[in-house]
PDB file of N, CA and C in Angstrom:
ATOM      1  N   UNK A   5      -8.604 -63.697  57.190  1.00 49.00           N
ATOM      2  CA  UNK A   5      -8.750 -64.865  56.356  1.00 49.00           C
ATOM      3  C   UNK A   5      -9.990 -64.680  55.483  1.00 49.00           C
ATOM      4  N   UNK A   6      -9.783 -64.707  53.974  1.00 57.00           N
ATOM      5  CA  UNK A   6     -10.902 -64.506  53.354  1.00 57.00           C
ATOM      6  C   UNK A   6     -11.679 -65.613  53.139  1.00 57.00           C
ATOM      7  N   UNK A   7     -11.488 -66.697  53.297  1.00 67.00           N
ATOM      8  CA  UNK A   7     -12.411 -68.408  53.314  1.00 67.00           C
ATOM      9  C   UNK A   7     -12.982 -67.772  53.913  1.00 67.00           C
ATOM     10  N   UNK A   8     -13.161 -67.652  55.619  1.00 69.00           N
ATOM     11  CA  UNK A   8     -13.987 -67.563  56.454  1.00 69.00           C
ATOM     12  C   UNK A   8     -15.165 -66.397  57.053  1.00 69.00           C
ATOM     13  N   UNK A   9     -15.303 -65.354  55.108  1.00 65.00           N
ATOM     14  CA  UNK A   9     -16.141 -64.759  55.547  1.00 65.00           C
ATOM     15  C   UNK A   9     -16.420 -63.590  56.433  1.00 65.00           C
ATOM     16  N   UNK A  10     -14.799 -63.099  57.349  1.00 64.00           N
ATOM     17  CA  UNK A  10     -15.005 -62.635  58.732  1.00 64.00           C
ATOM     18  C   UNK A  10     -15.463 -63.007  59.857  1.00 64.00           C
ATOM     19  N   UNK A  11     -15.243 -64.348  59.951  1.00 68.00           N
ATOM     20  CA  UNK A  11     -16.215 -65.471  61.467  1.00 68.00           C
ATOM     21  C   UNK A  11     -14.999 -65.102  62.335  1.00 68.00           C
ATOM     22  N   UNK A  12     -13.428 -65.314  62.024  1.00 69.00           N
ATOM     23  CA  UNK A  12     -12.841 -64.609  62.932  1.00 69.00           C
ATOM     24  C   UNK A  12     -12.472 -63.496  63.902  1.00 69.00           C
ATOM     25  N   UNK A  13     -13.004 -62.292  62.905  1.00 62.00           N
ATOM     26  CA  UNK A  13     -12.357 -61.375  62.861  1.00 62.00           C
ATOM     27  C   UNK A  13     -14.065 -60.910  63.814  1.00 62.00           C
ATOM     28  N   UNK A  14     -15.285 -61.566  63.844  1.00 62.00           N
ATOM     29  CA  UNK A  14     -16.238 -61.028  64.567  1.00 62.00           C
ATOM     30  C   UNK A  14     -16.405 -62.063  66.014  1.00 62.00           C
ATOM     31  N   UNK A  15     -15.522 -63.263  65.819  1.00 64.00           N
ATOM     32  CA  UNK A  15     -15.424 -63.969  67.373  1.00 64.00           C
ATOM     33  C   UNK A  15     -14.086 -62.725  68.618  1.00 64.00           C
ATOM     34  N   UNK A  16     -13.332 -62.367  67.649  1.00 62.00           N
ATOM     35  CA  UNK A  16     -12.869 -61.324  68.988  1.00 62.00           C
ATOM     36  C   UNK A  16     -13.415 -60.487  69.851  1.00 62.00           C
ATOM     37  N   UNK A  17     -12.914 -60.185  70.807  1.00 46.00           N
ATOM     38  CA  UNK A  17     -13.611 -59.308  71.384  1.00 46.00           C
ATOM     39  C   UNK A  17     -14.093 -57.983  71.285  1.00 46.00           C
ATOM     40  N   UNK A  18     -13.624 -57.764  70.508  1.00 54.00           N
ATOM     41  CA  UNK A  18     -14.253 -56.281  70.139  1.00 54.00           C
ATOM     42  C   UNK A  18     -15.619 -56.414  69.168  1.00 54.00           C
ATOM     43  N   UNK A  19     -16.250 -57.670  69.109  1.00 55.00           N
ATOM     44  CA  UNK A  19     -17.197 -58.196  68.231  1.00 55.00           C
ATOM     45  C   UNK A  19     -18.344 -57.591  69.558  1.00 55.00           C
ATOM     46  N   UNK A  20     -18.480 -57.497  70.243  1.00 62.00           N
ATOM     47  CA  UNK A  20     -19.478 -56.958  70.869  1.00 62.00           C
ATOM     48  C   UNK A  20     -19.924 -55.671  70.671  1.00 62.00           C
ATOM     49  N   UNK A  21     -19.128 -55.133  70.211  1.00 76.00           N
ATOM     50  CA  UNK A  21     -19.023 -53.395  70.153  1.00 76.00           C
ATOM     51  C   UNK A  21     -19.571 -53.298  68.613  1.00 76.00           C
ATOM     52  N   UNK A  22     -19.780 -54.126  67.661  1.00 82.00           N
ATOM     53  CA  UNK A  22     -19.776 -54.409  66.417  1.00 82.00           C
ATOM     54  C   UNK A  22     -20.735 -54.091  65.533  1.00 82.00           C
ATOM     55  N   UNK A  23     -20.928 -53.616  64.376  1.00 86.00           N
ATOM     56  CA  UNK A  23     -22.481 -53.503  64.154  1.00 86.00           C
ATOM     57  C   UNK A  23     -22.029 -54.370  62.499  1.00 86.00           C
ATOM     58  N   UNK A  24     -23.377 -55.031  61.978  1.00 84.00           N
ATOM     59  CA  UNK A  24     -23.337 -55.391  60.738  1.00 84.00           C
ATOM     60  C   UNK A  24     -22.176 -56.677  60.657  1.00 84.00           C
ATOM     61  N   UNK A  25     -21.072 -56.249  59.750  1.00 82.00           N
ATOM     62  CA  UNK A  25     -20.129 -57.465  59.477  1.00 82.00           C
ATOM     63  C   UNK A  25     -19.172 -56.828  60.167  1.00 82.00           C
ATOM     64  N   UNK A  26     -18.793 -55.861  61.046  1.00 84.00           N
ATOM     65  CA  UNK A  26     -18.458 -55.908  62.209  1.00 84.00           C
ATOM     66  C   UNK A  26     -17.723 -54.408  62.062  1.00 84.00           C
ATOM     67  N   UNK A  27     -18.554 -53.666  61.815  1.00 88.00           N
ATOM     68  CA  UNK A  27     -18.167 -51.823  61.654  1.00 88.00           C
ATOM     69  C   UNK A  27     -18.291 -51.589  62.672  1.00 88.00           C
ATOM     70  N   UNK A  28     -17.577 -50.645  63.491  1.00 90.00           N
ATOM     71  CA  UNK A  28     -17.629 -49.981  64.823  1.00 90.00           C
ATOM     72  C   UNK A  28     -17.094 -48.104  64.793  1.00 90.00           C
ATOM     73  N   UNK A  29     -17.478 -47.746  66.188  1.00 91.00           N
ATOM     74  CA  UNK A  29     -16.836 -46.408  66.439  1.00 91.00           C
ATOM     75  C   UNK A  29     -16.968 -46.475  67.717  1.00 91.00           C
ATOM     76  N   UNK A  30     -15.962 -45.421  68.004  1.00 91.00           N
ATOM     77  CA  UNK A  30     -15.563 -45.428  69.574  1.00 91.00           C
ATOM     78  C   UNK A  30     -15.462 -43.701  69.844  1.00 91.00           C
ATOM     79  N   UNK A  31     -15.133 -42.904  70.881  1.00 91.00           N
ATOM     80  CA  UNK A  31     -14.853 -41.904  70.912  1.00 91.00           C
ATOM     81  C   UNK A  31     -13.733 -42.048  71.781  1.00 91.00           C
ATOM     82  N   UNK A  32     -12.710 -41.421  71.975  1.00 93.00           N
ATOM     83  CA  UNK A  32     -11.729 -41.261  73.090  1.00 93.00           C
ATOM     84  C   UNK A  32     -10.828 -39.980  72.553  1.00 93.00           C
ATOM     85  N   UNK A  33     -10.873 -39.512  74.322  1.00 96.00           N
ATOM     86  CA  UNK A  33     -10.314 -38.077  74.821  1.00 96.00           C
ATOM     87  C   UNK A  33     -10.568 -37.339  73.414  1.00 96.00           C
ATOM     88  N   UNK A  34     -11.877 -37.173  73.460  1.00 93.00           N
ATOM     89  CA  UNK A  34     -12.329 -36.233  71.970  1.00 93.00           C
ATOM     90  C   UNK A  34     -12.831 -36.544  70.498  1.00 93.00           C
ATOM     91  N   UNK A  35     -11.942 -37.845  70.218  1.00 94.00           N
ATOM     92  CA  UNK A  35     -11.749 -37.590  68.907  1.00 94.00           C
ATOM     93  C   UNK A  35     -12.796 -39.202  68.222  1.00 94.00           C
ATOM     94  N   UNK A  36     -13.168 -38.749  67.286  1.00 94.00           N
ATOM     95  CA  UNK A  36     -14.484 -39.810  66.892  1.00 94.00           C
ATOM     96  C   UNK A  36     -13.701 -40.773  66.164  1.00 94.00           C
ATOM     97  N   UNK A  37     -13.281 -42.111  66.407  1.00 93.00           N
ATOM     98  CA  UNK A  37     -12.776 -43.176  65.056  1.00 93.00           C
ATOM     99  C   UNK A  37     -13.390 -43.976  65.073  1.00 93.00           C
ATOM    100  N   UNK A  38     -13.554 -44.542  63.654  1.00 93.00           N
ATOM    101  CA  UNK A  38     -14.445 -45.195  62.876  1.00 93.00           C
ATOM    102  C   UNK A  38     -13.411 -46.589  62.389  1.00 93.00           C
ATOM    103  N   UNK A  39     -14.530 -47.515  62.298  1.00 90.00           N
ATOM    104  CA  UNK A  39     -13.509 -48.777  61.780  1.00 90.00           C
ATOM    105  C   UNK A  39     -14.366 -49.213  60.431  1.00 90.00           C
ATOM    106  N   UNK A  40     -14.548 -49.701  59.572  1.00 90.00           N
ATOM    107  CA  UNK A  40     -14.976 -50.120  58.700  1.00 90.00           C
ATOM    108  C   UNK A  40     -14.638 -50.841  58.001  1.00 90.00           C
ATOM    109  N   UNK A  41     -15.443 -52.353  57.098  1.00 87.00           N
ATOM    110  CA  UNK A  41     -15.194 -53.508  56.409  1.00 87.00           C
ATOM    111  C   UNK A  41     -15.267 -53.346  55.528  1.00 87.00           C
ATOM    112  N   UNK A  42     -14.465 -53.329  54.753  1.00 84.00           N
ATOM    113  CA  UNK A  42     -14.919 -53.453  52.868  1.00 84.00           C
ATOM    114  C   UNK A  42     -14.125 -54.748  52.201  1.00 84.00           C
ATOM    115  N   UNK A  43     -14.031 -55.895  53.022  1.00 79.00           N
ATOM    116  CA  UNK A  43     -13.869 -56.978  52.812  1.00 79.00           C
ATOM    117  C   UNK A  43     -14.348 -58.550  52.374  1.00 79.00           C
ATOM    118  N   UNK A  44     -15.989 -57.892  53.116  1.00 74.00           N
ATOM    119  CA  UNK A  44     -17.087 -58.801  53.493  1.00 74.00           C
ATOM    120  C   UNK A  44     -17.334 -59.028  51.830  1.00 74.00           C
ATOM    121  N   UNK A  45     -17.626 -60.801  51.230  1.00 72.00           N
ATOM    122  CA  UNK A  45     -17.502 -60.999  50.105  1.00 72.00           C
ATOM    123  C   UNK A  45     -16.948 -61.049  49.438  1.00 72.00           C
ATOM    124  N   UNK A  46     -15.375 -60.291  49.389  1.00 72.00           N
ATOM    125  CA  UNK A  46     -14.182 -59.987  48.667  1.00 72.00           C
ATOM    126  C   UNK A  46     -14.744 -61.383  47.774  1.00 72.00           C
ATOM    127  N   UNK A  47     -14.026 -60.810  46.567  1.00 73.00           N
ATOM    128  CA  UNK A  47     -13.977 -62.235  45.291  1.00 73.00           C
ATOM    129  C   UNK A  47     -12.273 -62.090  45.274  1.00 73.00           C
ATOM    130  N   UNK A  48     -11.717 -63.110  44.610  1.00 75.00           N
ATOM    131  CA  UNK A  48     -10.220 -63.435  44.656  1.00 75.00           C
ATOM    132  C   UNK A  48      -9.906 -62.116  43.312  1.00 75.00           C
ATOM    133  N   UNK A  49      -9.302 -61.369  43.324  1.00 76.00           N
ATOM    134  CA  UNK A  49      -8.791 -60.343  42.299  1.00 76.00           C
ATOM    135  C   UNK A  49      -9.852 -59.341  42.294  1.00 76.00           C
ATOM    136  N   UNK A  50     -10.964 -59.198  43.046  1.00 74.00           N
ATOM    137  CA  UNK A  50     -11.795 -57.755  43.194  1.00 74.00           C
ATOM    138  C   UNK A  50     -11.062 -56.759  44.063  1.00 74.00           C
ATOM    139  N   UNK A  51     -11.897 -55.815  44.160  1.00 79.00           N
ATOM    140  CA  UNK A  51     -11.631 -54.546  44.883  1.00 79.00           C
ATOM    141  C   UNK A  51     -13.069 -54.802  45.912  1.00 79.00           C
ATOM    142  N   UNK A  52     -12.939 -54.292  47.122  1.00 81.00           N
ATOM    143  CA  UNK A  52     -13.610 -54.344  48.398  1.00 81.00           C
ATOM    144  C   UNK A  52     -14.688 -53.222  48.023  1.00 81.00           C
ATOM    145  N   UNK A  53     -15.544 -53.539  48.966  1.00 85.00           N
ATOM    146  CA  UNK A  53     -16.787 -52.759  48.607  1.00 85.00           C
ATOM    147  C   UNK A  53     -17.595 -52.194  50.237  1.00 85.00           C
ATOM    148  N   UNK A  54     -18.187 -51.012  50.588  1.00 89.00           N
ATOM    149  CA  UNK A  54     -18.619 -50.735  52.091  1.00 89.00           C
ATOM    150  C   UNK A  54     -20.249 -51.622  52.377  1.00 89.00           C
ATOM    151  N   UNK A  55     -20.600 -51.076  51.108  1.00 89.00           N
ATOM    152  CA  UNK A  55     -22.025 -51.706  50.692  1.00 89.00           C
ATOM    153  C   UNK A  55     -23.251 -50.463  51.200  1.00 89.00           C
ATOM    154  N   UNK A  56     -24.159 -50.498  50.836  1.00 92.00           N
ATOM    155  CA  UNK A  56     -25.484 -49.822  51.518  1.00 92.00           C
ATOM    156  C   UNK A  56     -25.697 -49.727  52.908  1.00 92.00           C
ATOM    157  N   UNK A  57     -25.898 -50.814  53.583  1.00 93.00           N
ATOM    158  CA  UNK A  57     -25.790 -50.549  54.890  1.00 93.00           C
ATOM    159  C   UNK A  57     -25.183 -50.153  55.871  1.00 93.00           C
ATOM    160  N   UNK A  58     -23.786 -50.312  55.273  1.00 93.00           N
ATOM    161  CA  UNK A  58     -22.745 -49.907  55.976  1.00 93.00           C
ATOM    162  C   UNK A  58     -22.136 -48.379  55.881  1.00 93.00           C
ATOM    163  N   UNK A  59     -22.818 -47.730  54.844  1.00 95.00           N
ATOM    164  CA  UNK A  59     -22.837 -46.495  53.937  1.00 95.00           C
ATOM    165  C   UNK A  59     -24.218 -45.938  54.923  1.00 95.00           C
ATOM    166  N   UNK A  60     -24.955 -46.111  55.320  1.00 96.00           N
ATOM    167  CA  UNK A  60     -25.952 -45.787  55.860  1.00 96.00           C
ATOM    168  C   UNK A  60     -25.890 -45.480  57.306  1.00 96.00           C
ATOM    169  N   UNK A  61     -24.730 -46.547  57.903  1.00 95.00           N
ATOM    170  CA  UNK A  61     -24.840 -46.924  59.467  1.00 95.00           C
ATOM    171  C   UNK A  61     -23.844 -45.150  59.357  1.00 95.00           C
ATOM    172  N   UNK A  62     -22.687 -45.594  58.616  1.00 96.00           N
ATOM    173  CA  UNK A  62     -21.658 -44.607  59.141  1.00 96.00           C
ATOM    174  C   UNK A  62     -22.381 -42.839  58.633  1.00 96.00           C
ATOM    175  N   UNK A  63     -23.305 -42.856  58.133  1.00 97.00           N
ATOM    176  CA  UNK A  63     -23.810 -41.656  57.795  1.00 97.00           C
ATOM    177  C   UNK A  63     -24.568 -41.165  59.530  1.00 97.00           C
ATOM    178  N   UNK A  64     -25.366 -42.141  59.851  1.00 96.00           N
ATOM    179  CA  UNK A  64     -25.945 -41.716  61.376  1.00 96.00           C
ATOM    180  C   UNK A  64     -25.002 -41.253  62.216  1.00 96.00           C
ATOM    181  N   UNK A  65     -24.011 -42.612  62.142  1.00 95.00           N
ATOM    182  CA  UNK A  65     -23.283 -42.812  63.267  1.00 95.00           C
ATOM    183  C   UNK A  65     -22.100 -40.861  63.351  1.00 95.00           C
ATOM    184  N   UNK A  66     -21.947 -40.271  62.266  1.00 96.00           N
ATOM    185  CA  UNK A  66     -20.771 -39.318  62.198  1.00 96.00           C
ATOM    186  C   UNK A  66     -21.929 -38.261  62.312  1.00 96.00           C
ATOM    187  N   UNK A  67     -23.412 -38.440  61.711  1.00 96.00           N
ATOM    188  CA  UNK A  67     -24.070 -36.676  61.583  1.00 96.00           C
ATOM    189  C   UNK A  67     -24.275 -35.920  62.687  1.00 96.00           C
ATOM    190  N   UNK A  68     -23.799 -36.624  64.064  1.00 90.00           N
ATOM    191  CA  UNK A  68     -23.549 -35.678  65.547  1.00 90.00           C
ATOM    192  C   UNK A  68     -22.140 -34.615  65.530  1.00 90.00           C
ATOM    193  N   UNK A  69     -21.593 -34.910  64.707  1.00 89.00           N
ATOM    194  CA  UNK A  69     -20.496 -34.291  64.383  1.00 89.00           C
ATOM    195  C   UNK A  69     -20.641 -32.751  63.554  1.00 89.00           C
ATOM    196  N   UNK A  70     -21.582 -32.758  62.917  1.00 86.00           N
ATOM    197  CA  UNK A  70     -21.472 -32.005  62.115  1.00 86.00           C
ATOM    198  C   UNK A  70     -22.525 -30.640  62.490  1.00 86.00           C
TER     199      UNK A  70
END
């Protein structure tokens, strides 16, 4: 729901695991996945955006990988 900002989508439970407006990663049996928002702010007829911080988090969060 875009009214609400993402208040929903960070009251679930996987909102604990959450960082920022609610980016996450997990690892299982190996393999690294990443979730990411480019929703947060949406305007009605824009295109989504990751933003700086979130461009920043996922740069830490993957450079064990490499």
């Amino acid at each position: 729901m875009l009214e609400d900002d993402g208040q929903q989508y960070r009251e679930t439970a996987s909102e604990k695991n959450t960082k920022g407006a609610g980016w996450y990663s997990f690892d299982k049996k190996g393999v690294h996945f990443v979730g990411l928002v480019n929703v947060m702010n949406l305007k009605a007829g824009g295109m989504g955006s990751l933003g700086a911080e979130q461009l920043k988090w996922l740069q830490d969060d993957v450079a064990h990988l490499f």
